[in-house]
Amino acid sequence: MSHDGALPLNSLGFAKAPQDTRVVVAMSGGVDSSVVAAQLAEEGYDVIGVTLQLYDHGAALAKKGACCAGRDIHDARRVAEEMGFPHYVLDYENVFKDAVIDEFADSYLAGATPVPCIRCNERVKFKDLLETAKDLDADCMATGHYIQRVMGANGPELHSAADANRDQSYFLFSTKPEQLDYLRFPLGHLPSKDATRALAAKYGLSVADKPDSQDICFVPNGNYAQVIEKLRPGAADPGDIVDPEGNVLGSHNGVIHYTIGQRRGLGIGGLADPLYVVKLDVDKKQVVVGPKDMLATRKIPVREINWLGDEPFTSRAEWHVAVRVRSTRPPRDAIIRPISDTEAEVELFVAEEGVSPGQACVFYDTDSPRIFGGGWIWRGY
């Protein structure tokens, strides 16, 4: 970035004083985003806090450990008052339902295992909220995500967080280059969550000891089936549990109660070898079970790819990278073979179990913390 003035780049990368730099902070009411807002306010930036109200005013699905419910809006507003910057609450309920919740229900019913947090980042936070930040004449938007934005030779790059235990790159692979230009992630370089809480205590924030949110915000206590039944009545129709040849082994009370790779709670005893859910056939209302080796997958079809490499995705016949097929697993060596700009086949060097349609497949550099984007795993095996 070239600039003529004598001012050095500030901590957000702009060649002007912090007080002349406006930053919108996406505030969920949790510790992470509160620390980001407080830190930037303390550094003298022109901070505007924005909290999204995503569903039901926190009433119908209110619970502990969710984000963006009534309590969280209150907490975010309180931090803004403590640090002396303006705070707005935006009603994104309809956008959230159309862009995130409905697809979550439909893909779950289609036997997939969706990751709605990625869609929320992609379709709500980094799209509509980002546009709102620009409408407010902000120079950039900051979030509390644990990921790093690093300036490279060809512009900003997405890198994993310094703390591998907190890294949220799996949920942010669909961030577009032009969004990355505008986004800032001030927590990505911190060594641990303890460091974040220490900052919260330093700023005297009321949320310093608030527990982390664990679940998907609109799914109370992780009970997907309950939410889907509410959204799609009749989705819990009973059916048969069958083996790969179609022999009936038992019955179930709704495909939505099962996930690929599940072993416990199948209710079919007396069999010599343990059985796992290997497929969910929504049309036939069947839960297909089989031995563990049926879960192992080496070739994964991926589509809706967001590519963050320096060269065009289709400029090579294959890319040697590491891929992550679940948020809880480490990246594994793989080859990506592009089919088009947005589709590819991913081949794992070593088979993974429980690869499920609806999950993301995120691409990592094998030699650095850089993220090359990713796509969505599709169709059953």
Short mmCIF file of C-alpha atoms in Angstrom, two decimals:
data_model
loop_
_atom_site.label_atom_id
_atom_site.label_comp_id
_atom_site.label_asym_id
_atom_site.label_seq_id
_atom_site.Cartn_x
_atom_site.Cartn_y
_atom_site.Cartn_z
CA MET A 1 0.00 0.00 0.00
CA SER A 2 1.61 3.25 -1.06
CA HIS A 3 0.84 6.56 0.61
CA ASP A 4 2.47 9.97 0.36
CA GLY A 5 1.76 11.40 3.81
CA ALA A 6 4.05 11.16 6.79
CA LEU A 7 1.54 9.13 8.80
CA PRO A 8 2.48 5.48 9.26
CA LEU A 9 -0.14 2.77 8.87
CA ASN A 10 -2.29 2.42 11.97
CA SER A 11 -3.04 -0.99 13.53
CA LEU A 12 -5.92 -1.54 11.08
CA GLY A 13 -3.70 -0.79 8.09
CA PHE A 14 -4.80 2.76 7.21
CA ALA A 15 -2.50 5.73 6.71
CA LYS A 16 -4.36 8.00 9.09
CA ALA A 17 -4.85 8.59 12.78
CA PRO A 18 -7.08 6.11 14.64
CA GLN A 19 -9.63 8.83 15.48
CA ASP A 20 -10.03 9.47 11.74
CA THR A 21 -10.62 5.75 11.06
CA ARG A 22 -14.17 4.48 11.46
CA VAL A 23 -14.60 0.78 12.20
CA VAL A 24 -17.85 -1.14 12.59
CA VAL A 25 -17.48 -4.00 15.06
CA ALA A 26 -19.85 -6.96 14.72
CA MET A 27 -20.79 -7.59 18.37
CA SER A 28 -22.44 -10.87 19.39
CA GLY A 29 -22.48 -10.02 23.08
CA GLY A 30 -19.71 -12.53 23.80
CA VAL A 31 -16.22 -11.97 25.15
CA ASP A 32 -14.38 -12.09 21.82
CA SER A 33 -16.22 -9.37 19.92
CA SER A 34 -16.52 -7.27 23.09
CA VAL A 35 -12.74 -7.29 23.50
CA VAL A 36 -12.28 -6.29 19.85
CA ALA A 37 -14.62 -3.32 20.29
CA ALA A 38 -13.07 -2.27 23.60
CA GLN A 39 -9.51 -2.56 22.33
CA LEU A 40 -10.21 -0.48 19.22
CA ALA A 41 -12.09 2.12 21.27
CA GLU A 42 -9.17 2.33 23.70
CA GLU A 43 -6.75 2.77 20.78
CA GLY A 44 -8.80 5.81 19.78
CA TYR A 45 -10.68 4.48 16.75
CA ASP A 46 -14.10 5.80 15.76
CA VAL A 47 -15.94 2.61 16.79
CA ILE A 48 -19.57 1.73 16.02
CA GLY A 49 -20.89 -1.47 17.55
CA VAL A 50 -23.56 -3.43 15.65
CA THR A 51 -25.44 -6.46 16.96
CA LEU A 52 -27.66 -8.61 14.77
CA GLN A 53 -30.96 -9.82 16.10
CA LEU A 54 -31.29 -13.07 14.21
CA TYR A 55 -34.34 -14.86 15.54
CA ASP A 56 -37.38 -14.65 17.81
CA HIS A 57 -36.10 -11.80 19.97
CA GLY A 58 -34.43 -14.52 22.00
CA ALA A 59 -37.80 -15.74 23.24
CA ALA A 60 -39.02 -18.86 21.46
CA LEU A 61 -35.61 -20.51 21.40
CA ALA A 62 -34.00 -18.72 24.34
CA LYS A 63 -31.26 -20.67 26.04
CA LYS A 64 -27.85 -20.43 27.62
CA GLY A 65 -24.83 -20.54 25.35
CA ALA A 66 -26.46 -19.12 22.23
CA CYS A 67 -25.42 -15.96 20.45
CA CYS A 68 -27.55 -13.01 19.41
CA ALA A 69 -30.48 -13.71 21.74
CA GLY A 70 -31.97 -11.05 24.03
CA ARG A 71 -29.36 -11.44 26.77
CA ASP A 72 -26.53 -11.07 24.28
CA ILE A 73 -27.96 -7.86 22.83
CA HIS A 74 -28.10 -6.49 26.36
CA ASP A 75 -24.48 -7.52 27.01
CA ALA A 76 -23.24 -5.95 23.78
CA ARG A 77 -25.05 -2.69 24.53
CA ARG A 78 -23.57 -2.64 28.03
CA VAL A 79 -20.01 -3.00 26.69
CA ALA A 80 -20.65 -0.10 24.31
CA GLU A 81 -21.86 2.02 27.23
CA GLU A 82 -18.84 1.04 29.34
CA MET A 83 -16.42 2.00 26.56
CA GLY A 84 -18.36 5.02 25.32
CA PHE A 85 -19.13 4.24 21.68
CA PRO A 86 -22.48 4.05 19.81
CA HIS A 87 -24.24 0.70 19.45
CA TYR A 88 -27.02 -0.35 17.09
CA VAL A 89 -29.21 -3.44 16.96
CA LEU A 90 -30.28 -4.50 13.46
CA ASP A 91 -33.27 -6.77 12.90
CA TYR A 92 -32.02 -9.44 10.50
CA GLU A 93 -34.62 -12.04 11.43
CA ASN A 94 -36.16 -12.43 7.97
CA VAL A 95 -32.77 -12.45 6.22
CA PHE A 96 -31.48 -15.05 8.66
CA LYS A 97 -34.51 -17.29 8.24
CA ASP A 98 -34.37 -17.11 4.43
CA ALA A 99 -30.58 -17.41 4.08
CA VAL A 100 -29.69 -19.78 6.91
CA ILE A 101 -32.47 -21.50 8.87
CA ASP A 102 -34.57 -22.73 5.93
CA GLU A 103 -31.58 -24.24 4.15
CA PHE A 104 -30.43 -25.83 7.41
CA ALA A 105 -33.81 -27.57 7.76
CA ASP A 106 -33.99 -28.65 4.11
CA SER A 107 -30.45 -30.02 3.92
CA TYR A 108 -30.82 -31.85 7.23
CA LEU A 109 -33.99 -33.47 5.90
CA ALA A 110 -32.10 -34.45 2.75
CA GLY A 111 -29.77 -36.52 4.90
CA ALA A 112 -26.96 -33.98 5.01
CA THR A 113 -25.21 -32.58 8.06
CA PRO A 114 -25.25 -28.82 7.50
CA VAL A 115 -22.99 -26.16 9.04
CA PRO A 116 -25.26 -23.10 9.32
CA CYS A 117 -22.57 -20.94 10.95
CA ILE A 118 -20.69 -20.86 7.63
CA ARG A 119 -23.81 -19.79 5.74
CA CYS A 120 -24.48 -17.10 8.34
CA ASN A 121 -20.98 -15.66 7.91
CA GLU A 122 -21.28 -15.89 4.13
CA ARG A 123 -24.86 -14.69 3.60
CA VAL A 124 -25.56 -12.43 6.56
CA LYS A 125 -22.53 -11.15 8.48
CA PHE A 126 -20.06 -10.74 5.62
CA LYS A 127 -22.73 -9.71 3.11
CA ASP A 128 -25.60 -7.64 4.51
CA LEU A 129 -23.80 -6.48 7.65
CA LEU A 130 -20.73 -5.63 5.63
CA GLU A 131 -22.87 -3.50 3.31
CA THR A 132 -24.37 -1.79 6.35
CA ALA A 133 -20.85 -0.98 7.58
CA LYS A 134 -20.10 0.64 4.23
CA ASP A 135 -23.38 2.61 4.46
CA LEU A 136 -22.13 3.92 7.80
CA ASP A 137 -18.99 5.19 6.01
CA ALA A 138 -16.77 2.80 7.92
CA ASP A 139 -13.24 2.20 6.66
CA CYS A 140 -13.47 -1.45 7.67
CA MET A 141 -15.43 -4.01 9.70
CA ALA A 142 -13.88 -5.95 12.58
CA THR A 143 -15.08 -9.23 14.12
CA GLY A 144 -14.05 -11.43 17.03
CA HIS A 145 -13.25 -14.45 14.88
CA TYR A 146 -10.04 -16.36 15.56
CA ILE A 147 -8.42 -16.12 12.14
CA GLN A 148 -5.69 -13.93 10.64
CA ARG A 149 -5.69 -11.53 7.72
CA VAL A 150 -2.13 -11.22 6.44
CA MET A 151 -0.97 -8.89 3.67
CA GLY A 152 0.72 -10.92 0.93
CA ALA A 153 2.33 -10.07 -2.39
CA ASN A 154 -1.06 -10.20 -4.14
CA GLY A 155 -3.20 -8.60 -1.43
CA PRO A 156 -4.73 -9.81 1.82
CA GLU A 157 -4.52 -13.54 2.57
CA LEU A 158 -6.53 -15.65 5.00
CA HIS A 159 -4.38 -17.48 7.57
CA SER A 160 -5.22 -19.78 10.47
CA ALA A 161 -5.28 -18.32 13.97
CA ALA A 162 -2.10 -18.45 16.06
CA ASP A 163 -3.96 -20.60 18.60
CA ALA A 164 -4.85 -23.84 16.79
CA ASN A 165 -7.40 -24.71 19.49
CA ARG A 166 -9.41 -21.55 18.75
CA ASP A 167 -8.92 -21.41 14.98
CA GLN A 168 -12.17 -20.69 13.12
CA SER A 169 -10.89 -20.99 9.55
CA TYR A 170 -13.27 -23.90 8.86
CA PHE A 171 -16.21 -21.52 9.32
CA LEU A 172 -14.72 -18.70 7.22
CA PHE A 173 -13.46 -20.44 4.08
CA SER A 174 -16.18 -18.82 1.94
CA THR A 175 -14.91 -15.29 2.62
CA LYS A 176 -14.39 -13.61 -0.76
CA PRO A 177 -11.21 -11.65 -1.62
CA GLU A 178 -13.14 -8.37 -1.82
CA GLN A 179 -14.64 -9.04 1.64
CA LEU A 180 -11.18 -9.80 2.97
CA ASP A 181 -10.09 -6.35 1.75
CA TYR A 182 -12.63 -4.81 4.12
CA LEU A 183 -12.51 -7.19 7.10
CA ARG A 184 -10.20 -7.14 10.12
CA PHE A 185 -9.70 -9.89 12.74
CA PRO A 186 -7.83 -8.34 15.70
CA LEU A 187 -7.82 -11.53 17.84
CA GLY A 188 -6.26 -13.91 15.32
CA HIS A 189 -2.70 -13.41 16.54
CA LEU A 190 -3.44 -14.02 20.24
CA PRO A 191 -1.82 -17.12 21.76
CA SER A 192 -4.90 -18.33 23.67
CA LYS A 193 -8.43 -17.65 24.87
CA ASP A 194 -6.93 -16.79 28.26
CA ALA A 195 -5.22 -13.84 26.58
CA THR A 196 -8.62 -12.63 25.34
CA ARG A 197 -10.17 -12.94 28.80
CA ALA A 198 -7.18 -11.12 30.29
CA LEU A 199 -7.87 -8.22 27.91
CA ALA A 200 -11.56 -8.27 28.88
CA ALA A 201 -10.55 -8.00 32.55
CA LYS A 202 -8.05 -5.23 31.72
CA TYR A 203 -10.81 -3.18 30.08
CA GLY A 204 -13.14 -3.95 33.00
CA LEU A 205 -15.76 -5.50 30.74
CA SER A 206 -18.88 -6.96 32.34
CA VAL A 207 -18.63 -10.00 30.00
CA ALA A 208 -15.06 -10.94 31.04
CA ASP A 209 -16.20 -14.22 32.66
CA LYS A 210 -19.10 -14.98 30.32
CA PRO A 211 -18.95 -18.61 29.10
CA ASP A 212 -18.32 -19.34 25.41
CA SER A 213 -21.30 -20.18 23.21
CA GLN A 214 -21.18 -23.85 22.24
CA ASP A 215 -24.22 -24.62 20.14
CA ILE A 216 -25.70 -23.36 16.90
CA CYS A 217 -27.48 -20.19 18.02
CA PHE A 218 -31.00 -21.21 17.00
CA VAL A 219 -30.75 -24.85 18.15
CA PRO A 220 -31.43 -25.10 21.90
CA ASN A 221 -29.19 -27.63 23.69
CA GLY A 222 -28.03 -29.08 20.38
CA ASN A 223 -31.44 -30.68 19.78
CA TYR A 224 -31.62 -30.44 15.98
CA ALA A 225 -34.62 -32.74 15.65
CA GLN A 226 -36.81 -30.55 17.86
CA VAL A 227 -36.06 -27.46 15.78
CA ILE A 228 -36.57 -29.27 12.45
CA GLU A 229 -39.92 -30.67 13.57
CA LYS A 230 -40.99 -27.13 14.43
CA LEU A 231 -39.80 -25.81 11.06
CA ARG A 232 -40.92 -28.79 8.95
CA PRO A 233 -43.88 -30.59 10.57
CA GLY A 234 -44.04 -34.28 9.64
CA ALA A 235 -40.28 -34.56 9.23
CA ALA A 236 -40.02 -37.10 12.02
CA ASP A 237 -41.96 -39.86 10.24
CA PRO A 238 -40.91 -43.34 11.39
CA GLY A 239 -39.26 -45.89 9.07
CA ASP A 240 -36.94 -48.86 8.89
CA ILE A 241 -33.32 -49.35 9.89
CA VAL A 242 -31.82 -51.53 7.15
CA ASP A 243 -28.48 -53.08 6.22
CA PRO A 244 -26.75 -52.23 2.89
CA GLU A 245 -28.73 -55.03 1.13
CA GLY A 246 -32.03 -53.57 2.35
CA ASN A 247 -32.77 -56.19 5.04
CA VAL A 248 -34.82 -54.66 7.86
CA LEU A 249 -32.98 -54.73 11.19
CA GLY A 250 -35.22 -52.48 13.21
CA SER A 251 -37.28 -49.31 13.16
CA HIS A 252 -36.62 -45.64 13.83
CA ASN A 253 -38.77 -42.65 14.74
CA GLY A 254 -37.46 -40.25 12.09
CA VAL A 255 -34.38 -39.94 9.86
CA ILE A 256 -33.70 -36.50 11.37
CA HIS A 257 -32.65 -38.13 14.65
CA TYR A 258 -29.57 -39.74 13.02
CA THR A 259 -26.26 -38.58 11.58
CA ILE A 260 -23.68 -40.30 9.35
CA GLY A 261 -21.14 -42.16 11.47
CA GLN A 262 -23.45 -42.53 14.47
CA ARG A 263 -23.05 -45.74 16.43
CA ARG A 264 -24.93 -45.29 19.70
CA GLY A 265 -28.68 -45.26 20.16
CA LEU A 266 -29.57 -47.36 17.11
CA GLY A 267 -31.70 -49.73 19.18
CA ILE A 268 -30.60 -52.86 17.32
CA GLY A 269 -28.90 -55.25 19.72
CA GLY A 270 -27.75 -58.83 19.46
CA LEU A 271 -25.44 -58.33 16.47
CA ALA A 272 -21.84 -59.53 16.61
CA ASP A 273 -20.12 -56.50 15.07
CA PRO A 274 -20.88 -52.86 15.88
CA LEU A 275 -22.88 -51.07 13.18
CA TYR A 276 -22.72 -47.43 12.16
CA VAL A 277 -25.07 -45.18 10.23
CA VAL A 278 -23.58 -45.13 6.72
CA LYS A 279 -26.40 -43.46 4.79
CA LEU A 280 -29.67 -41.64 5.35
CA ASP A 281 -32.28 -42.27 2.64
CA VAL A 282 -34.90 -39.60 3.18
CA ASP A 283 -37.12 -40.66 0.24
CA LYS A 284 -37.42 -44.22 1.51
CA LYS A 285 -37.39 -43.08 5.16
CA GLN A 286 -34.55 -45.52 5.77
CA VAL A 287 -31.53 -45.36 8.05
CA VAL A 288 -28.85 -47.56 6.43
CA VAL A 289 -26.33 -49.15 8.79
CA GLY A 290 -23.15 -51.08 8.06
CA PRO A 291 -19.67 -51.92 9.32
CA LYS A 292 -17.17 -49.19 10.12
CA ASP A 293 -15.15 -49.66 6.93
CA MET A 294 -18.16 -48.48 4.90
CA LEU A 295 -17.65 -45.04 6.41
CA ALA A 296 -14.15 -44.68 4.99
CA THR A 297 -13.95 -42.26 2.05
CA ARG A 298 -11.03 -41.18 -0.10
CA LYS A 299 -12.69 -39.35 -2.99
CA ILE A 300 -14.94 -36.43 -2.12
CA PRO A 301 -16.98 -34.39 -4.63
CA VAL A 302 -16.91 -30.71 -3.70
CA ARG A 303 -18.85 -27.80 -5.22
CA GLU A 304 -19.59 -24.11 -4.60
CA ILE A 305 -15.83 -23.66 -4.22
CA ASN A 306 -14.46 -20.33 -3.04
CA TRP A 307 -10.82 -20.21 -4.17
CA LEU A 308 -8.36 -17.90 -2.39
CA GLY A 309 -5.14 -18.89 -4.18
CA ASP A 310 -2.99 -16.45 -6.15
CA GLU A 311 -3.40 -18.32 -9.45
CA PRO A 312 -6.80 -19.21 -10.97
CA PHE A 313 -8.23 -22.45 -9.59
CA THR A 314 -8.43 -24.11 -13.02
CA SER A 315 -4.89 -23.09 -14.03
CA ARG A 316 -3.58 -26.42 -12.76
CA ALA A 317 -4.75 -29.99 -13.26
CA GLU A 318 -4.25 -30.65 -9.56
CA TRP A 319 -3.36 -28.86 -6.34
CA HIS A 320 -1.50 -30.54 -3.47
CA VAL A 321 -2.97 -29.20 -0.25
CA ALA A 322 -4.25 -30.31 3.14
CA VAL A 323 -8.01 -30.46 3.64
CA ARG A 324 -10.28 -30.47 6.66
CA VAL A 325 -13.62 -32.27 6.26
CA ARG A 326 -14.98 -31.53 9.74
CA SER A 327 -14.38 -28.58 12.05
CA THR A 328 -13.14 -30.91 14.79
CA ARG A 329 -10.50 -32.69 12.72
CA PRO A 330 -6.98 -31.65 11.72
CA PRO A 331 -6.17 -31.02 8.05
CA ARG A 332 -5.11 -34.11 6.06
CA ASP A 333 -2.97 -34.31 2.92
CA ALA A 334 -4.99 -34.39 -0.29
CA ILE A 335 -5.04 -33.62 -4.01
CA ILE A 336 -7.69 -31.32 -5.48
CA ARG A 337 -8.57 -31.88 -9.13
CA PRO A 338 -10.57 -28.94 -10.49
CA ILE A 339 -13.56 -29.75 -12.72
CA SER A 340 -14.64 -26.11 -13.14
CA ASP A 341 -14.08 -22.82 -11.30
CA THR A 342 -16.42 -23.99 -8.55
CA GLU A 343 -16.33 -27.82 -8.66
CA ALA A 344 -13.63 -30.37 -7.95
CA GLU A 345 -12.85 -33.86 -6.81
CA VAL A 346 -10.78 -34.07 -3.65
CA GLU A 347 -8.73 -37.22 -3.12
CA LEU A 348 -7.43 -37.90 0.37
CA PHE A 349 -4.09 -39.67 0.78
CA VAL A 350 -5.58 -41.59 3.72
CA ALA A 351 -9.29 -42.42 3.89
CA GLU A 352 -11.42 -40.49 6.41
CA GLU A 353 -14.46 -41.85 8.19
CA GLY A 354 -17.80 -40.10 8.40
CA VAL A 355 -17.33 -37.70 5.47
CA SER A 356 -20.83 -36.29 5.19
CA PRO A 357 -22.68 -34.31 2.51
CA GLY A 358 -23.50 -30.85 3.82
CA GLN A 359 -20.18 -30.44 5.62
CA ALA A 360 -17.47 -28.13 4.32
CA CYS A 361 -14.14 -29.22 2.83
CA VAL A 362 -11.60 -26.49 3.57
CA PHE A 363 -8.25 -26.18 1.75
CA TYR A 364 -4.99 -25.38 3.57
CA ASP A 365 -1.44 -24.77 2.40
CA THR A 366 0.82 -27.63 3.50
CA ASP A 367 3.78 -25.30 4.19
CA SER A 368 2.17 -22.31 5.88
CA PRO A 369 -0.94 -21.29 7.87
CA ARG A 370 -2.57 -19.95 4.69
CA ILE A 371 -6.12 -20.99 3.73
CA PHE A 372 -6.88 -21.47 0.03
CA GLY A 373 -10.66 -21.46 0.47
CA GLY A 374 -12.87 -24.51 0.25
CA GLY A 375 -16.24 -25.84 -0.86
CA TRP A 376 -19.22 -27.97 0.14
CA ILE A 377 -19.24 -31.76 0.20
CA TRP A 378 -22.23 -33.08 -1.74
CA ARG A 379 -24.14 -36.21 -2.73
CA GLY A 380 -24.16 -39.43 -0.78
CA TYR A 381 -21.72 -42.28 -1.16
#
